Short mmCIF file of C-alpha atoms in Angstrom, two decimals:
data_model
loop_
_atom_site.label_atom_id
_atom_site.label_comp_id
_atom_site.label_asym_id
_atom_site.label_seq_id
_atom_site.Cartn_x
_atom_site.Cartn_y
_atom_site.Cartn_z
CA MET B 1353 108.17 273.75 89.35
CA THR B 1354 107.19 271.41 92.15
CA ARG B 1355 109.75 269.04 93.57
CA GLN B 1356 108.94 265.40 94.14
CA GLY B 1357 107.84 264.73 97.66
CA THR B 1358 105.93 268.03 98.02
CA ILE B 1359 102.26 268.67 97.35
CA PRO B 1360 101.57 271.19 94.58
CA PRO B 1361 99.04 273.93 95.28
CA ASP B 1362 96.32 272.31 93.17
CA ASP B 1363 96.60 269.16 95.31
CA LYS B 1364 95.30 270.95 98.40
CA HIS B 1365 91.73 271.29 99.60
CA ASP B 1366 91.65 274.48 101.64
CA ASP B 1367 87.89 274.34 101.98
CA ALA B 1368 87.74 270.69 103.03
CA PRO B 1369 86.65 270.24 106.65
CA ALA B 1370 89.07 268.39 108.88
CA ALA B 1371 87.57 265.11 109.94
CA LYS B 1372 89.05 262.14 111.67
CA PRO B 1373 88.58 259.07 109.46
CA ARG B 1374 86.64 256.28 111.05
CA ARG B 1375 88.72 253.14 111.45
CA GLN B 1376 87.27 250.21 109.56
CA PRO B 1377 87.78 246.57 110.55
CA PHE B 1378 90.47 244.70 108.66
CA SER B 1379 89.23 243.00 105.52
CA PHE B 1380 91.45 240.99 103.20
CA SER B 1381 89.15 241.73 100.25
CA ARG B 1382 89.37 245.48 100.99
CA VAL B 1383 93.16 245.31 101.05
CA LEU B 1384 93.12 243.32 97.80
CA LYS B 1385 90.99 246.04 96.16
CA THR B 1386 93.66 248.66 96.88
CA LEU B 1387 96.21 246.58 94.98
CA GLY B 1388 96.17 246.27 91.23
CA PRO B 1389 98.64 246.26 88.33
CA GLY B 1390 101.70 245.91 90.58
CA LEU B 1391 100.38 242.84 92.41
CA ILE B 1392 99.27 241.08 89.22
CA THR B 1393 102.53 241.95 87.46
CA GLY B 1394 104.64 240.63 90.34
CA ALA B 1395 102.64 237.43 90.68
CA SER B 1396 102.67 236.75 86.93
CA ASP B 1397 106.46 236.95 87.03
CA ASP B 1398 106.41 233.53 88.75
CA ASP B 1399 104.95 231.81 85.69
CA PRO B 1400 105.48 228.08 85.02
CA SER B 1401 108.65 228.72 83.02
CA GLY B 1402 109.95 230.92 85.85
CA ILE B 1403 109.14 228.17 88.34
CA GLY B 1404 111.23 225.83 86.20
CA THR B 1405 114.16 228.29 86.33
CA TYR B 1406 113.96 228.69 90.11
CA SER B 1407 113.58 224.94 90.62
CA GLN B 1408 116.61 224.29 88.44
CA ALA B 1409 118.63 226.92 90.33
CA GLY B 1410 117.79 225.40 93.72
CA ALA B 1411 118.36 221.84 92.53
CA GLN B 1412 121.74 222.58 90.93
CA LEU B 1413 123.21 225.15 93.36
CA GLY B 1414 121.33 224.61 96.61
CA TYR B 1415 120.67 227.27 99.24
CA GLY B 1416 123.68 229.33 98.13
CA ILE B 1417 121.79 230.92 95.21
CA GLY B 1418 119.09 232.43 97.45
CA TRP B 1419 120.91 235.79 97.65
CA THR B 1420 119.83 236.60 94.10
CA MET B 1421 116.27 237.17 95.36
CA LEU B 1422 117.50 239.82 97.79
CA LEU B 1423 119.44 241.48 94.96
CA THR B 1424 116.66 241.48 92.38
CA PHE B 1425 113.93 242.83 94.69
CA PRO B 1426 114.97 246.52 94.71
CA LEU B 1427 116.05 246.38 91.06
CA MET B 1428 112.76 244.99 89.73
CA SER B 1429 110.73 247.21 92.10
CA ALA B 1430 112.42 250.34 90.75
CA ILE B 1431 112.04 249.56 87.05
CA GLN B 1432 108.42 248.43 87.50
CA GLU B 1433 107.53 251.57 89.45
CA ILE B 1434 109.05 253.73 86.71
CA SER B 1435 107.01 251.80 84.11
CA ALA B 1436 103.84 252.35 86.13
CA ARG B 1437 104.54 256.07 86.54
CA VAL B 1438 104.97 256.49 82.79
CA GLY B 1439 101.58 254.87 82.20
CA ARG B 1440 99.78 256.84 84.90
CA VAL B 1441 101.31 260.21 84.03
CA THR B 1442 100.86 260.03 80.26
CA GLY B 1443 97.75 257.88 79.94
CA HIS B 1444 99.64 255.67 77.46
CA GLY B 1445 101.67 252.50 77.78
CA ILE B 1446 105.31 252.22 76.76
CA ALA B 1447 104.57 251.45 73.10
CA GLY B 1448 102.07 254.32 72.98
CA ASN B 1449 104.75 256.73 74.14
CA VAL B 1450 107.43 255.29 71.84
CA CYS B 1451 105.22 255.75 68.77
CA ARG B 1452 104.61 259.40 69.72
CA HIS B 1453 108.17 260.41 70.55
CA TYR B 1454 110.61 258.03 68.82
CA PRO B 1455 111.35 256.73 65.28
CA GLY B 1456 108.98 254.17 63.82
CA TRP B 1457 111.75 251.64 63.15
CA LEU B 1458 112.61 251.53 66.86
CA LEU B 1459 109.01 250.77 67.76
CA ALA B 1460 108.81 248.05 65.09
CA VAL B 1461 111.94 246.27 66.35
CA VAL B 1462 110.91 246.41 70.01
CA VAL B 1463 107.33 245.26 69.44
CA THR B 1464 108.36 242.46 67.05
CA LEU B 1465 110.90 241.00 69.48
CA LEU B 1466 108.48 241.37 72.42
CA SER B 1467 105.70 239.59 70.51
CA MET B 1468 107.99 236.70 69.53
CA ALA B 1469 109.31 236.21 73.06
CA ASN B 1470 105.85 236.44 74.65
CA THR B 1471 104.28 233.97 72.23
CA ILE B 1472 107.04 231.40 72.80
CA ASN B 1473 106.64 231.94 76.53
CA ILE B 1474 102.91 231.27 76.26
CA ALA B 1475 103.62 228.01 74.43
CA ALA B 1476 106.09 226.90 77.11
CA ASP B 1477 103.76 227.85 79.95
CA LEU B 1478 100.86 225.95 78.36
CA SER B 1479 103.10 222.90 77.98
CA ALA B 1480 104.13 223.08 81.65
CA MET B 1481 100.53 223.50 82.81
CA ALA B 1482 99.44 220.53 80.70
CA ASP B 1483 102.24 218.34 82.07
CA ALA B 1484 101.35 219.35 85.64
CA THR B 1485 97.67 218.54 85.06
CA LYS B 1486 98.64 215.18 83.57
CA LEU B 1487 100.60 214.45 86.75
CA LEU B 1488 97.52 215.21 88.83
CA ILE B 1489 94.71 213.51 86.92
CA GLY B 1490 96.24 211.80 83.89
CA GLY B 1491 94.87 212.17 80.37
CA PRO B 1492 96.29 213.64 77.14
CA ALA B 1493 98.50 216.66 77.75
CA ILE B 1494 97.68 218.25 74.39
CA LEU B 1495 94.00 218.45 75.39
CA TYR B 1496 94.94 220.49 78.45
CA VAL B 1497 97.06 222.79 76.28
CA VAL B 1498 94.01 223.67 74.19
CA LEU B 1499 91.70 223.91 77.21
CA PHE B 1500 93.94 226.27 79.19
CA GLY B 1501 94.86 228.36 76.15
CA VAL B 1502 91.31 228.87 74.90
CA THR B 1503 89.98 229.55 78.41
CA SER B 1504 92.62 232.20 79.10
CA VAL B 1505 92.07 234.03 75.81
CA ALA B 1506 88.27 233.79 75.93
CA ALA B 1507 88.17 235.17 79.49
CA GLN B 1508 90.15 238.24 78.44
CA ILE B 1509 87.94 238.90 75.44
CA PHE B 1510 84.48 238.25 76.80
CA MET B 1511 84.61 238.75 80.58
CA ASN B 1512 83.81 242.05 82.29
CA TYR B 1513 87.09 243.86 82.96
CA ARG B 1514 86.51 244.51 86.68
CA ARG B 1515 85.42 240.93 87.30
CA TYR B 1516 88.36 239.62 85.30
CA VAL B 1517 90.92 241.71 87.22
CA THR B 1518 89.38 240.47 90.47
CA ILE B 1519 89.84 236.87 89.32
CA LEU B 1520 93.48 237.57 88.44
CA LYS B 1521 94.02 239.03 91.92
CA TRP B 1522 92.55 235.95 93.59
CA LEU B 1523 94.67 233.72 91.35
CA THR B 1524 97.75 235.27 92.96
CA LEU B 1525 96.85 233.20 96.02
CA SER B 1526 97.77 230.07 94.05
CA LEU B 1527 101.39 231.08 94.53
CA PHE B 1528 101.11 230.32 98.24
CA ALA B 1529 101.25 226.68 97.16
CA TYR B 1530 105.01 227.09 97.11
CA VAL B 1531 105.08 228.42 100.64
CA ALA B 1532 102.99 225.40 101.65
CA ALA B 1533 105.42 223.09 99.84
CA LEU B 1534 108.13 224.20 102.27
CA ALA B 1535 106.24 222.33 105.00
CA PHE B 1536 107.05 219.04 103.28
CA ALA B 1537 110.72 219.82 102.68
CA LYS B 1538 113.33 219.19 105.36
CA VAL B 1539 114.80 222.68 105.24
CA SER B 1540 118.01 223.63 107.00
CA TRP B 1541 116.85 227.11 107.90
CA MET B 1542 120.26 228.34 109.00
CA GLU B 1543 121.76 227.33 105.66
CA ALA B 1544 118.81 228.87 103.82
CA LEU B 1545 119.21 232.16 105.70
CA ALA B 1546 122.95 232.16 105.04
CA GLY B 1547 122.24 231.61 101.34
CA VAL B 1548 120.08 234.75 101.28
CA LEU B 1549 122.34 237.04 103.33
CA LEU B 1550 125.82 235.78 102.41
CA PRO B 1551 126.47 235.43 98.67
CA ARG B 1552 128.56 232.37 97.82
CA ILE B 1553 129.83 232.90 94.30
CA SER B 1554 131.27 230.05 92.29
CA TRP B 1555 133.44 231.12 89.36
CA SER B 1556 131.99 228.66 86.88
CA ALA B 1557 130.09 228.96 83.61
CA ASP B 1558 127.08 227.06 85.02
CA TYR B 1559 126.86 229.35 88.03
CA PHE B 1560 126.84 232.55 85.96
CA THR B 1561 124.46 231.04 83.42
CA THR B 1562 122.03 230.39 86.28
CA ILE B 1563 122.35 233.99 87.52
CA VAL B 1564 121.66 235.27 83.99
CA ALA B 1565 118.59 233.00 83.80
CA ILE B 1566 117.29 234.28 87.15
CA LEU B 1567 117.78 237.93 86.16
CA GLY B 1568 116.14 237.29 82.80
CA THR B 1569 113.20 235.58 84.51
CA THR B 1570 112.61 238.26 87.14
CA ILE B 1571 113.24 241.36 85.00
CA SER B 1572 111.32 240.78 81.75
CA PRO B 1573 110.16 243.33 79.12
CA TYR B 1574 106.57 242.08 79.05
CA LEU B 1575 106.22 243.09 82.71
CA PHE B 1576 107.19 246.69 81.88
CA PHE B 1577 104.68 246.91 79.05
CA TRP B 1578 101.88 245.26 81.02
CA GLN B 1579 102.12 247.40 84.15
CA ALA B 1580 102.41 250.68 82.23
CA SER B 1581 99.43 249.78 80.03
CA GLN B 1582 97.38 248.64 83.02
CA GLU B 1583 97.96 251.95 84.80
CA ALA B 1584 96.72 253.72 81.69
CA GLU B 1585 93.79 251.29 81.53
CA GLU B 1586 92.81 251.83 85.16
CA GLN B 1587 92.82 255.57 84.52
CA ARG B 1588 90.55 255.14 81.47
CA VAL B 1589 88.11 253.00 83.46
CA ASP B 1590 87.74 255.49 86.33
CA ALA B 1591 85.87 258.59 85.19
CA THR B 1592 87.35 260.56 88.11
CA LYS B 1593 90.93 259.98 86.89
CA HIS B 1594 92.83 261.66 84.08
CA PRO B 1595 96.43 261.45 82.85
CA LEU B 1596 98.46 263.42 85.36
CA ILE B 1597 99.97 265.59 82.66
CA GLU B 1598 96.43 266.85 81.98
CA ARG B 1599 95.24 267.17 85.56
CA HIS B 1600 97.90 267.36 88.29
CA TYR B 1601 95.53 266.94 91.21
CA GLY B 1602 96.17 263.83 93.33
CA ALA B 1603 99.59 263.09 91.83
CA GLN B 1604 101.36 262.37 95.11
CA HIS B 1605 98.53 260.09 96.25
CA GLU B 1606 98.75 258.19 92.95
CA PHE B 1607 102.52 257.81 93.19
CA SER B 1608 102.21 256.54 96.76
CA ARG B 1609 99.58 254.01 95.63
CA ILE B 1610 101.79 252.88 92.73
CA ARG B 1611 104.79 252.45 95.02
CA ALA B 1612 102.84 250.44 97.61
CA ASP B 1613 101.24 248.30 94.90
CA THR B 1614 104.53 247.68 93.11
CA ILE B 1615 106.57 246.90 96.22
CA THR B 1616 103.86 244.51 97.42
CA GLY B 1617 103.77 242.73 94.07
CA MET B 1618 107.55 242.46 93.73
CA ALA B 1619 108.02 241.35 97.36
CA PHE B 1620 105.34 238.70 96.83
CA SER B 1621 107.04 237.57 93.62
CA ASN B 1622 110.46 237.25 95.25
CA LEU B 1623 109.10 235.53 98.35
CA ILE B 1624 107.52 232.85 96.18
CA ALA B 1625 110.65 232.51 94.03
CA LEU B 1626 112.75 232.10 97.17
CA SER B 1627 110.31 229.47 98.48
CA ILE B 1628 110.72 227.49 95.25
CA ILE B 1629 114.52 227.74 95.41
CA VAL B 1630 114.60 226.62 99.06
CA THR B 1631 112.18 223.74 98.43
CA ALA B 1632 114.28 222.52 95.50
CA ALA B 1633 117.50 222.94 97.48
CA ALA B 1634 116.19 221.03 100.50
CA SER B 1635 114.41 218.26 98.59
CA LEU B 1636 116.37 217.85 95.35
CA HIS B 1637 119.87 219.29 95.72
CA ALA B 1638 120.33 217.68 99.14
CA THR B 1639 119.60 214.25 97.64
CA GLY B 1640 121.73 214.69 94.52
CA LYS B 1641 118.78 215.26 92.17
CA THR B 1642 120.17 218.14 90.10
CA ASP B 1643 118.99 217.37 86.55
CA ILE B 1644 115.75 219.39 86.70
CA GLN B 1645 114.81 221.13 83.45
CA THR B 1646 111.13 222.08 83.86
CA SER B 1647 108.64 222.93 86.58
CA ALA B 1648 106.70 219.72 85.90
CA GLN B 1649 109.87 217.66 86.36
CA ALA B 1650 110.44 219.45 89.67
CA ALA B 1651 106.93 218.53 90.83
CA GLU B 1652 107.38 214.89 89.80
CA ALA B 1653 110.81 214.68 91.44
CA LEU B 1654 109.37 215.82 94.77
CA ARG B 1655 107.13 212.74 95.15
CA PRO B 1656 109.71 210.16 96.27
CA ILE B 1657 111.59 212.73 98.38
CA ALA B 1658 109.01 215.00 100.00
CA GLY B 1659 105.89 212.90 99.50
CA PRO B 1660 102.81 212.98 97.24
CA PHE B 1661 101.29 216.06 98.91
CA ALA B 1662 104.34 218.15 97.99
CA GLU B 1663 104.03 216.98 94.39
CA VAL B 1664 100.32 217.84 94.27
CA ILE B 1665 100.83 221.28 95.84
CA PHE B 1666 103.69 222.05 93.45
CA ALA B 1667 101.68 220.92 90.41
CA LEU B 1668 98.58 222.89 91.43
CA GLY B 1669 100.74 225.98 91.78
CA ILE B 1670 102.00 225.53 88.22
CA VAL B 1671 98.45 225.48 86.85
CA GLY B 1672 97.35 228.48 88.95
CA THR B 1673 100.33 230.62 88.01
CA GLY B 1674 99.93 229.71 84.35
CA LEU B 1675 96.31 230.88 84.37
CA LEU B 1676 97.61 234.16 85.79
CA ALA B 1677 100.65 234.58 83.52
CA ILE B 1678 99.22 233.69 80.10
CA PRO B 1679 96.72 236.60 80.10
CA VAL B 1680 99.54 238.97 81.06
CA LEU B 1681 101.81 237.68 78.27
CA ALA B 1682 99.08 237.83 75.61
CA GLY B 1683 97.76 241.13 76.96
CA ALA B 1684 101.22 242.75 76.95
CA THR B 1685 101.62 241.79 73.29
CA ALA B 1686 98.20 243.17 72.36
CA TYR B 1687 98.80 246.44 74.19
CA ALA B 1688 102.24 246.88 72.63
CA VAL B 1689 101.02 246.24 69.07
CA GLY B 1690 97.76 248.17 69.50
CA GLU B 1691 99.28 251.23 71.15
CA GLY B 1692 102.08 251.28 68.60
CA ARG B 1693 99.51 251.31 65.79
CA ARG B 1694 97.33 253.82 67.71
CA TRP B 1695 94.36 251.47 67.66
CA ARG B 1696 91.62 251.54 70.23
CA VAL B 1697 93.00 249.30 72.95
CA GLY B 1698 91.95 248.08 76.36
CA LEU B 1699 90.39 245.10 78.09
CA THR B 1700 87.59 247.42 79.25
CA ARG B 1701 86.34 247.77 75.68
CA ARG B 1702 83.86 245.39 74.13
CA PRO B 1703 85.25 243.10 71.41
CA LYS B 1704 83.48 244.98 68.60
CA GLU B 1705 84.94 248.27 69.87
CA ALA B 1706 88.55 247.06 69.67
CA ILE B 1707 88.55 244.27 67.09
CA ALA B 1708 92.19 244.70 66.08
CA PHE B 1709 93.41 244.77 69.69
CA TYR B 1710 91.54 241.58 70.62
CA SER B 1711 92.60 239.94 67.35
CA VAL B 1712 96.27 240.38 68.29
CA LEU B 1713 95.55 239.00 71.76
CA ALA B 1714 93.78 235.96 70.32
CA LEU B 1715 96.50 235.45 67.69
CA SER B 1716 99.23 235.48 70.34
CA GLY B 1717 97.38 232.88 72.40
CA GLY B 1718 96.49 230.86 69.31
CA ILE B 1719 100.08 230.65 68.06
CA GLY B 1720 101.16 229.69 71.59
CA ILE B 1721 98.68 226.79 71.46
CA ALA B 1722 99.71 225.83 67.90
CA LEU B 1723 103.43 225.63 68.77
CA ASN B 1724 102.61 222.70 71.03
CA PHE B 1725 101.37 220.77 67.95
CA THR B 1726 104.64 221.23 66.06
CA PRO B 1727 107.94 219.31 66.38
CA ILE B 1728 109.35 222.40 68.09
CA ASP B 1729 110.04 221.65 71.75
CA PRO B 1730 108.40 224.52 73.71
CA ILE B 1731 110.90 224.10 76.54
CA ALA B 1732 113.84 224.34 74.15
CA ALA B 1733 112.17 227.32 72.48
CA LEU B 1734 111.81 228.89 75.90
CA TYR B 1735 115.60 229.02 76.15
CA TRP B 1736 115.75 231.20 73.05
CA SER B 1737 112.80 233.20 74.33
CA ALA B 1738 114.84 233.92 77.45
CA VAL B 1739 117.73 235.03 75.25
CA VAL B 1740 115.45 237.37 73.29
CA ASN B 1741 113.93 238.68 76.52
CA GLY B 1742 117.34 239.31 78.05
CA VAL B 1743 118.68 241.10 74.97
CA LEU B 1744 115.43 243.08 74.51
CA ALA B 1745 115.23 244.10 78.16
CA VAL B 1746 118.38 246.26 77.99
CA PRO B 1747 117.36 248.65 75.19
CA VAL B 1748 113.79 248.79 76.50
CA MET B 1749 115.05 249.72 79.98
CA VAL B 1750 117.40 252.35 78.53
CA LEU B 1751 114.51 253.73 76.48
CA LEU B 1752 112.27 253.72 79.55
CA MET B 1753 114.85 255.59 81.63
CA PHE B 1754 115.24 258.30 78.97
CA MET B 1755 111.46 258.48 78.58
CA ALA B 1756 110.97 258.93 82.34
CA ARG B 1757 113.35 261.90 82.23
CA ARG B 1758 111.86 263.76 79.25
CA ARG B 1759 109.75 266.76 80.19
CA ASP B 1760 107.82 266.65 76.91
CA ILE B 1761 106.59 263.22 78.02
CA MET B 1762 106.42 263.41 81.82
CA ASP B 1763 105.99 267.18 82.30
CA ARG B 1764 106.65 268.10 85.95
CA PHE B 1765 106.59 264.42 86.93
CA VAL B 1766 109.97 263.38 85.52
CA VAL B 1767 111.55 260.66 87.66
CA ARG B 1768 114.26 261.96 89.99
CA GLY B 1769 116.32 261.03 93.00
CA TRP B 1770 117.05 257.54 94.26
CA LEU B 1771 114.33 255.95 92.11
CA TYR B 1772 116.00 257.30 88.97
CA TRP B 1773 119.44 256.01 89.92
CA LEU B 1774 118.10 252.67 91.10
CA GLY B 1775 116.42 252.34 87.71
CA TRP B 1776 119.78 252.85 86.01
CA LEU B 1777 121.40 250.36 88.40
CA SER B 1778 118.76 247.81 87.39
CA THR B 1779 119.48 248.57 83.73
CA GLY B 1780 123.21 248.16 84.29
CA ALA B 1781 122.75 244.83 86.08
CA MET B 1782 120.63 243.56 83.21
CA ALA B 1783 123.22 244.73 80.66
CA LEU B 1784 125.98 242.92 82.56
CA SER B 1785 123.91 239.72 82.60
CA VAL B 1786 123.46 239.91 78.82
CA ILE B 1787 127.20 240.47 78.35
CA ALA B 1788 127.90 237.47 80.58
CA MET B 1789 125.43 235.41 78.56
CA GLY B 1790 127.19 236.44 75.35
CA ILE B 1791 130.58 235.47 76.75
CA GLY B 1792 129.10 232.12 77.80
CA PHE B 1793 128.02 231.48 74.19
CA LEU B 1794 131.52 232.22 72.91
CA LEU B 1795 133.31 230.00 75.43
#
């Protein structure tokens, strides 16, 4: 048995000549190519509904809520890395492993709740993107809902996988809009830094409700499913790669890549979330504007305070992040359903090779579009989606932690050490947030 952190014998090349690698000039595109599922997962976490949550937190509570970003970074990094390892080691996503090793009823409950939450989230994100576009150029919001929804689904179905992933990676740059928005906000940097490093806890229902919302936004089940499935997908695309349980060679290199990719993605996600909180605190909370409910309202509220450029930058960011997040939400649903049914799945496959998989993807996007034509308020529905996500996250994380420890699933690559315990800490924090949310409903 080989311990983590050591290189097994079949990982060594005794006959390989020692050669000093030639240093290549820095290239942003080359660095971007080394990043993958972790970066896209982290960036998609800051979707339009997440932006609304962070804006609301900053507007209501000011700089003092910034510490939550420091707290959630290691927790979300750990659980996402464990998800990615499961996908890379087994060659299957989370649902694929559940259907092979756990009762069918458990899979059905998990996948059903995930699909419901993701579809409602898609509807809310499309609504936010449409409202942001209407702010920028005017016109009917419902038209933009259809345009963005159809474009996102069609790109996943018909575009070449490699080209599509590249587009998603470049779309992560749209999140820098929120770093740019800081330039238009009159930030008290000392107060902002104190808010990150020195937690200021207020023993009120609103304060703890906001913390629950932030945890539920940053640690979401669809992110676990997506990153695990994408690791399995990347392995299927590359003919030189195999599930690590079948071929152990290169395991430590793969785990190092996963860790770097995941930490980069989660750090990027939290940096952007913190930028949104600080912008809202400096521009909205400082002027008494605390009644922000959506990301589009946050963008509109910035105009009289921080100027039209801040509003435009904020609105453009909403559209860019939505184009990134909707494919992840619909894709996570399709992977979960398809793997659970043992269909042929994968965005690398042509539509006729995986009709059922792409049908689920299109259905998820289509229902998300359709919800915007009903009397149901997508933003109000998003609240219940967050509740479902929060409740679902706990059993999924417990299941994931047990899965990562089972030798019949992970073989010699069971998760150990600090990563294992940090994963349980993340699970415990999420469980506490759900308990707090339940108490808030009763009070």
